Coordinates of C-alpha atoms (C1' of nucleotides) and ligand atoms in Angstrom, one line a residue:
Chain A
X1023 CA 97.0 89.1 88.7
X1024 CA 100.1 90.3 86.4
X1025 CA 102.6 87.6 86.5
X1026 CA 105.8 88.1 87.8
X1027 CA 107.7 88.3 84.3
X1028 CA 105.2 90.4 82.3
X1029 CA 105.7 93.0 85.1
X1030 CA 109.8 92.5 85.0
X1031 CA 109.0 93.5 81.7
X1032 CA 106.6 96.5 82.8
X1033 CA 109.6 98.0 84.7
X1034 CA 111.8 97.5 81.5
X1035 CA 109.5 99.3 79.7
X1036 CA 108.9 102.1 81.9
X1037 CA 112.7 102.6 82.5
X1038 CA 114.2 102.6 79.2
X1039 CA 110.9 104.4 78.1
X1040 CA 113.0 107.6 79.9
X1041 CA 116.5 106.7 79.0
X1042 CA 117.1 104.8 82.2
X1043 CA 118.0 101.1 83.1
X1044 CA 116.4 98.4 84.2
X1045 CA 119.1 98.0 87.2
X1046 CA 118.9 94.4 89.2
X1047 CA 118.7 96.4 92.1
X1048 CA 115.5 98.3 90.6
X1049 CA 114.2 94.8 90.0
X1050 CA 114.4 93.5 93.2
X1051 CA 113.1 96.3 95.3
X1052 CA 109.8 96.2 92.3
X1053 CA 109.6 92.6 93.2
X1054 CA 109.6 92.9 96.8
X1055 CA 107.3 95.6 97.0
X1056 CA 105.1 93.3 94.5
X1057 CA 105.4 90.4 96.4
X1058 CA 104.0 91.3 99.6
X1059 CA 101.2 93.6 99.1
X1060 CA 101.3 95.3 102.4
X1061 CA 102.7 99.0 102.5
X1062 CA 106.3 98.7 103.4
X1063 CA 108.3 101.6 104.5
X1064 CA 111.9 102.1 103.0
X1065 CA 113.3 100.2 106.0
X1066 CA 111.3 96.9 105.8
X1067 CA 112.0 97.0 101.8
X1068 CA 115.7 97.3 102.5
X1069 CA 115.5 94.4 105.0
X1070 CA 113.4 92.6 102.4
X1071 CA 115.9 93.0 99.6
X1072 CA 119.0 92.8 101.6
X1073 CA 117.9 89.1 102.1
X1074 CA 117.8 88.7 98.1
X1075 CA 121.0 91.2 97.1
X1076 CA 122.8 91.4 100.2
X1077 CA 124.9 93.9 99.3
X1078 CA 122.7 96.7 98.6
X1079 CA 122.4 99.7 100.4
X1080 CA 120.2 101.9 102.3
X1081 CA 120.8 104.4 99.7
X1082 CA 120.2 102.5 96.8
X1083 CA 117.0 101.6 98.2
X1084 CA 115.5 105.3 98.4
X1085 CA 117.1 106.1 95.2
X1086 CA 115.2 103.1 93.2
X1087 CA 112.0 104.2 95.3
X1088 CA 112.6 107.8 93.6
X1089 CA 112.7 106.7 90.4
X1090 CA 110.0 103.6 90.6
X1091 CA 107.6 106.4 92.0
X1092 CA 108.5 109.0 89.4
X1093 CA 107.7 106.5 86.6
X1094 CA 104.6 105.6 88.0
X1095 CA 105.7 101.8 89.3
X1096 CA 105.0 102.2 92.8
X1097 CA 102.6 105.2 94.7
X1098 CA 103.8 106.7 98.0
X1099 CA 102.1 106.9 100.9
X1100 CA 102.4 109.2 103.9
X1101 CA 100.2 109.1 107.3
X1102 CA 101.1 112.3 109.3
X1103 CA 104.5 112.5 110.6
X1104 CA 105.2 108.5 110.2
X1105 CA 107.9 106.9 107.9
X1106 CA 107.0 107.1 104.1
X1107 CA 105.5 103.8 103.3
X1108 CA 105.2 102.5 99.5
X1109 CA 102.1 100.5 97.6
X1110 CA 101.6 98.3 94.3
X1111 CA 98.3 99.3 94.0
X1112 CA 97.8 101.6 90.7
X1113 CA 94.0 101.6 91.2
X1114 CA 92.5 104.6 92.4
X1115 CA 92.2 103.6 95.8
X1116 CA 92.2 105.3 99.4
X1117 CA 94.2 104.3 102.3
X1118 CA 92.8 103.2 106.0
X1119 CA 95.4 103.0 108.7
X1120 CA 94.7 100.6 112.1
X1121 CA 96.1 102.1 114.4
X1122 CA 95.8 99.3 116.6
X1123 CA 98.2 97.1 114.5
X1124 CA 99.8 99.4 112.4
X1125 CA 98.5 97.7 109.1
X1126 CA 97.8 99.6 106.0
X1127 CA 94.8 98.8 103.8
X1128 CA 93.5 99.5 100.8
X1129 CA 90.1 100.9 100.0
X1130 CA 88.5 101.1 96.7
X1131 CA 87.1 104.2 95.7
X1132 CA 84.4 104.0 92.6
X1133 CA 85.4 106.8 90.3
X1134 CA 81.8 107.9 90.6
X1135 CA 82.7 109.1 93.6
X1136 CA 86.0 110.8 92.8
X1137 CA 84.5 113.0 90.2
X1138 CA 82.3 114.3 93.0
X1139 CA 85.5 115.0 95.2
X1140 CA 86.2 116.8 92.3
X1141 CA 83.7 118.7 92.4
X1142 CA 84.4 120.1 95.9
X1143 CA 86.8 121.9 94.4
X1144 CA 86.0 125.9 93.8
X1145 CA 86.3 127.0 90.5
X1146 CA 89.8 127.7 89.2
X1147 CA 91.7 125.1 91.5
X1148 CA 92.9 122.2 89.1
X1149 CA 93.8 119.3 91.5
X1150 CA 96.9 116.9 90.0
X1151 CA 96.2 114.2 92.9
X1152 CA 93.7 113.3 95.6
X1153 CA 94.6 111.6 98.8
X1154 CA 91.9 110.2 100.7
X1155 CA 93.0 108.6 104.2
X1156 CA 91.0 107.0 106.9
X1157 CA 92.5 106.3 110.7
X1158 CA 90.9 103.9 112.9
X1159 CA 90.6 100.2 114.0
X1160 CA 90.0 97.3 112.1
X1161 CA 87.1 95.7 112.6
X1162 CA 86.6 92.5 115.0
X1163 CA 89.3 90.0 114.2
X1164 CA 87.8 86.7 113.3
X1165 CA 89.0 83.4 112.9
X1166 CA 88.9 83.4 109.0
X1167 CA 92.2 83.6 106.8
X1168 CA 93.3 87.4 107.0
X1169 CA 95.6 88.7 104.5
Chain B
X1466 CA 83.4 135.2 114.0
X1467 CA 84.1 134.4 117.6
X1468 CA 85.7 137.7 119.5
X1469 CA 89.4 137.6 120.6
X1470 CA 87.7 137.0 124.5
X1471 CA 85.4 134.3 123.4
X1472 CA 88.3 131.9 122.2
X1473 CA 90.2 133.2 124.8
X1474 CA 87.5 131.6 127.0
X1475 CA 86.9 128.4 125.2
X1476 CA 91.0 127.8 125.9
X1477 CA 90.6 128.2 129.1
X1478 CA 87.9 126.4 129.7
X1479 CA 88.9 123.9 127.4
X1480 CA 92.2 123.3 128.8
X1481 CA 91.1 124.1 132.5
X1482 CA 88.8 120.7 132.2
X1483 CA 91.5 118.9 131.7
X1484 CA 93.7 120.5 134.3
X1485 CA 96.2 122.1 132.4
X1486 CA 97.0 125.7 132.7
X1487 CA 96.0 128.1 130.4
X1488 CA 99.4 129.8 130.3
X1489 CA 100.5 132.8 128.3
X1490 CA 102.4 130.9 126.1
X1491 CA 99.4 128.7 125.1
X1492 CA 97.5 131.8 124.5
X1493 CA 99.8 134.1 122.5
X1494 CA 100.7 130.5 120.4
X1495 CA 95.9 130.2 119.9
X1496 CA 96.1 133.7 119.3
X1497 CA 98.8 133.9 116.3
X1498 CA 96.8 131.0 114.4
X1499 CA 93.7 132.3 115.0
X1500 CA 95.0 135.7 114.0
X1501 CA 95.8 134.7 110.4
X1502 CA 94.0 131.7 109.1
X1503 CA 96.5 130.2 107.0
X1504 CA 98.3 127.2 107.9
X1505 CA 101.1 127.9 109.3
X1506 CA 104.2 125.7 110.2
X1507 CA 105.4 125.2 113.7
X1508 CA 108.6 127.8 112.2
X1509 CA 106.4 130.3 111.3
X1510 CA 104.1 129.9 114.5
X1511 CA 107.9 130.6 116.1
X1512 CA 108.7 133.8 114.4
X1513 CA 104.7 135.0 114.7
X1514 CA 104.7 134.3 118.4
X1515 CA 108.4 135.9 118.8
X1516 CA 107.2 139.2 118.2
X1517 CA 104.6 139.2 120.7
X1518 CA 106.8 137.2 123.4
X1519 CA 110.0 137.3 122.2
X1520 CA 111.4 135.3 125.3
X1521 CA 109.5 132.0 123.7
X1522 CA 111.5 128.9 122.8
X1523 CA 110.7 126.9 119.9
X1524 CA 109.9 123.5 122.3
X1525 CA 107.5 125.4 124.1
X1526 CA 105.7 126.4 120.6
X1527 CA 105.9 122.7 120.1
X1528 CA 104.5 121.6 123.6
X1529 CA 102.0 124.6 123.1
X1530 CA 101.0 123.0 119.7
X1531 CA 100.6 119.5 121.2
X1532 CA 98.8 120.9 123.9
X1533 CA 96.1 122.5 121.8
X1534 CA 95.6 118.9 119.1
X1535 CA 95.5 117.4 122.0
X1536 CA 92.3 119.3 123.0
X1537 CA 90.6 120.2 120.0
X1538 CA 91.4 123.7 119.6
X1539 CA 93.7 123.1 116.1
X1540 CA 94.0 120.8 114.3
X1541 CA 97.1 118.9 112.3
X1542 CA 97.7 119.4 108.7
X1543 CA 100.5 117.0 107.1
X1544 CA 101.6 117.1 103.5
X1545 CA 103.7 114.4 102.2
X1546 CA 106.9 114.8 104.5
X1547 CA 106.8 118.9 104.7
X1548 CA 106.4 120.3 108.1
X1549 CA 103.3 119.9 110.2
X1550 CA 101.1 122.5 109.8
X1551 CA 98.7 123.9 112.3
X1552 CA 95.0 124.7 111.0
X1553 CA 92.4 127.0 113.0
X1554 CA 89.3 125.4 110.8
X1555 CA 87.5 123.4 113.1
X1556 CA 85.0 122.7 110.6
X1557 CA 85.3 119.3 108.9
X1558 CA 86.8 120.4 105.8
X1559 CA 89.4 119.4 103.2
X1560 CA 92.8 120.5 102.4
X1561 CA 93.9 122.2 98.7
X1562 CA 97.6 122.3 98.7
X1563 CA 98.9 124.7 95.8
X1564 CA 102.3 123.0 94.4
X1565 CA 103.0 127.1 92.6
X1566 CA 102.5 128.9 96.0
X1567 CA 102.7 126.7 98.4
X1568 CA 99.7 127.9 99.9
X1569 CA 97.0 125.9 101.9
X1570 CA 93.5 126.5 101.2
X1571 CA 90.5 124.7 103.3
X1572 CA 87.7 123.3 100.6
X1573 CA 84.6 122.9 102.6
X1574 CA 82.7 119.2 102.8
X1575 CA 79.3 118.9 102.9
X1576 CA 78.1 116.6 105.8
X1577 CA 76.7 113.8 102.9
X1578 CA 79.7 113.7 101.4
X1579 CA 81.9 112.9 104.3
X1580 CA 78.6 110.1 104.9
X1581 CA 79.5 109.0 101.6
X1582 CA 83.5 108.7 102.2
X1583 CA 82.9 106.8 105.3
X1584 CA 80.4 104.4 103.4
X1585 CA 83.2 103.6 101.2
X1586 CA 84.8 101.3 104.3
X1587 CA 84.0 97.6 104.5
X1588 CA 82.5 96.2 107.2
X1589 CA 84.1 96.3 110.5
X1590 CA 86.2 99.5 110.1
X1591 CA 85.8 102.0 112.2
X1592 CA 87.6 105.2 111.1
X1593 CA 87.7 107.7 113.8
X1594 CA 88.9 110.3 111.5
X1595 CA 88.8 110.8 107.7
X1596 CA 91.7 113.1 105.4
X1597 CA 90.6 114.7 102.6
X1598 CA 93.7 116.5 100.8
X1599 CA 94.2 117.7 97.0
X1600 CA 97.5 118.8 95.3
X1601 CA 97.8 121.1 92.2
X1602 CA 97.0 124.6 91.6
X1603 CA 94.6 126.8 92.3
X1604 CA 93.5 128.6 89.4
X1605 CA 93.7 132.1 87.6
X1606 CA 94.8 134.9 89.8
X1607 CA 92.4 137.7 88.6
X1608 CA 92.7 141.4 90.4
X1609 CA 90.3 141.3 93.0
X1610 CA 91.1 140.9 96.5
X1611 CA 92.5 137.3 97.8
X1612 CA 92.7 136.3 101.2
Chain C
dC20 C1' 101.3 132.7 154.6
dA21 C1' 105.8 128.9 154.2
dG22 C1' 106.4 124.5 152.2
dT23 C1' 105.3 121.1 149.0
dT24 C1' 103.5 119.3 145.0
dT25 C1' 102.4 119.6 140.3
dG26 C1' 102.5 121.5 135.9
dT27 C1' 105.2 124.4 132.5
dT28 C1' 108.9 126.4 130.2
dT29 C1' 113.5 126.4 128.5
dA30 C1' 118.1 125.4 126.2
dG31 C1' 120.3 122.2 124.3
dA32 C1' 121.1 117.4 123.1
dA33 C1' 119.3 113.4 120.8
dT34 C1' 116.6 111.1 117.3
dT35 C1' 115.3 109.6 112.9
dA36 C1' 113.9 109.6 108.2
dT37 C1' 115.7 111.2 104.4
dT38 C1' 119.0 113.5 101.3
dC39 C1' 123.5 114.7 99.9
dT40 C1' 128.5 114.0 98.6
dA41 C1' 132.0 112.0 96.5
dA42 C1' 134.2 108.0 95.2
dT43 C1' 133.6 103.7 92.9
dT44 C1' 131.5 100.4 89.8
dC45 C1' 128.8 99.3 85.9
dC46 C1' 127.0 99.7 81.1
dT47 C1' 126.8 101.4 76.7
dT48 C1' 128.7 103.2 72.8
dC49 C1' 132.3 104.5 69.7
Chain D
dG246 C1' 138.7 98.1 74.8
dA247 C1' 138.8 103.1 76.1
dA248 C1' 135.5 106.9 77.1
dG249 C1' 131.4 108.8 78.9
dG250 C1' 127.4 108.7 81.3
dA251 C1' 124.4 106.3 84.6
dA252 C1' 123.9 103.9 88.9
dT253 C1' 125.5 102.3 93.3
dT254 C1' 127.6 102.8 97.6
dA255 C1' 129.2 104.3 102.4
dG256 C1' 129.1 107.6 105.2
dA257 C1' 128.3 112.5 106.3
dA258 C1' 124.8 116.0 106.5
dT259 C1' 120.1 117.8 107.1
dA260 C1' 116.0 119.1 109.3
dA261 C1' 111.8 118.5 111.8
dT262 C1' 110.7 116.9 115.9
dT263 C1' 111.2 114.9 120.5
dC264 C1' 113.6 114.2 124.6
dT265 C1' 116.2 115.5 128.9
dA266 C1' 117.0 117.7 132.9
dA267 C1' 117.0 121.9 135.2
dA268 C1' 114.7 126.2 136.3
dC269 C1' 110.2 128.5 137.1
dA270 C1' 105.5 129.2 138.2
dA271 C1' 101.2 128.4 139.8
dA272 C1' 98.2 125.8 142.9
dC273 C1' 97.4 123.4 147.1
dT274 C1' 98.1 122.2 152.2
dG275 C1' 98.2 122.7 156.7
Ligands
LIG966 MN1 92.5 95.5 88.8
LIG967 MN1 81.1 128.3 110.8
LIG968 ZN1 97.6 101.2 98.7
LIG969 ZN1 92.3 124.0 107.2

DNA sequence: CAGTTTGTTTAGAATTATTCTAATTCCTTC
DNA sequence: GAAGGAATTAGAATAATTCTAAACAAACTG
């Protein structure tokens, strides 16, 4: 995994790549949504970071979201109506939500079979993105380490 | 397609097993996305059933909606954080969601595929349902007849 | 039937995630 | 070290949806 400097230095790059700054607030939320690689909403990052930077607010929170989202840091995530929750994961990957715990996890996808997603699509319509979702329960819990 | 009677029956029935009423409301709000198979928001469901029942409040198109997800007569279409929106498909099919238009359009998905999608899940998850939705736009608009 | 129960509709208030506003603070550059 | 632009902040505003409590309607019950 990407240590926790060379991706500091990912988010410099990115930022300043579009003229904007590498704020410590932008750090910290980055490294908390790094940290823990569950799916967060904004409210468990803000609680997260306020711990860290205890003077930040909600605001600030949403706004570095924006902006770590619209410089490809950090994807969004949306199940139906439910709070927006964020993810680390750049891979192409599809997301499978418990419902019984309320956990978020990741699925890889083999881009074998995006391309035939892809191809589901009539001629003429030029998808930008692909969400793939799945909603259910968890498997059987055992008692092995669960992350 | 079905006749305006048929579905009429299947909401009765449907909702009759259950022992819910098949009121008016709950009809005129089946009939309006029947009517016009887009995918329309519970707003526009609103204004659509107004005309027809202009007496109607905007909860009841909302308990009307629940009511009718609840048994299997629409289904639920979310994009991102936009409004709900209501889809008379009961096919298993996917969502194209035109960023220029804003329009919806259902992509159908072959049986295998969906096998394939639900392959994708480790062992032990059980997904009880599976959402399929691309984002971009849907191609050249030439002069023959849309719908 | 009359009376009771149960389900449904309704208007308006409440909720809640998110966005907006406007003031302040922070950098960067001249 | 002032000026200008960018970012943060608190709090207000927004908007889709849900909740509340009262009125209404249909379905039972004896
Ligand atoms: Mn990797
Ligand atoms: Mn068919
Ligand atoms: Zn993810
Ligand atoms: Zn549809």
């Amino acid at each position: 995994m990407a240590s926790l400097s060379e991706t500091h230095d990912a988010l410099t790059k990115r930022l300043t790549d579009t003229g904007l700054r590498a704020t410590p607030q932008r750090e910290v939320v980055f490294k908390v949504i790094l940290e823990k690689r569950d799916h967060p909403t904004a409210d468990e990052i803000f609680a997260r970071v306020k711990a860290q930077m205890p003077t930040i607010s909600l605001a600030t929170v949403y706004n570095c979201l924006e902006t770590l989202v619209q410089n490809g840091l950090v994807r969004q995530v949306n199940f139906d109506r439910a709070p927006t929750r964020y993810c680390p994961n750049l891979h192409e990957h599809a997301h499978f939500h418990d419902e019984t715990t309320g956990a978020v996890h990741d699925i890889d996808v083999p881009a074998e079979v995006m391309v035939k997603l892809r191809e589901l699509l009539p001629h003429g319509y030029d998808a930008c993105a692909i969400e793939l979702s799945f909603r259910g329960a968890a498997g059987v819990r055992r008692n092995f380490a669960q992350n």
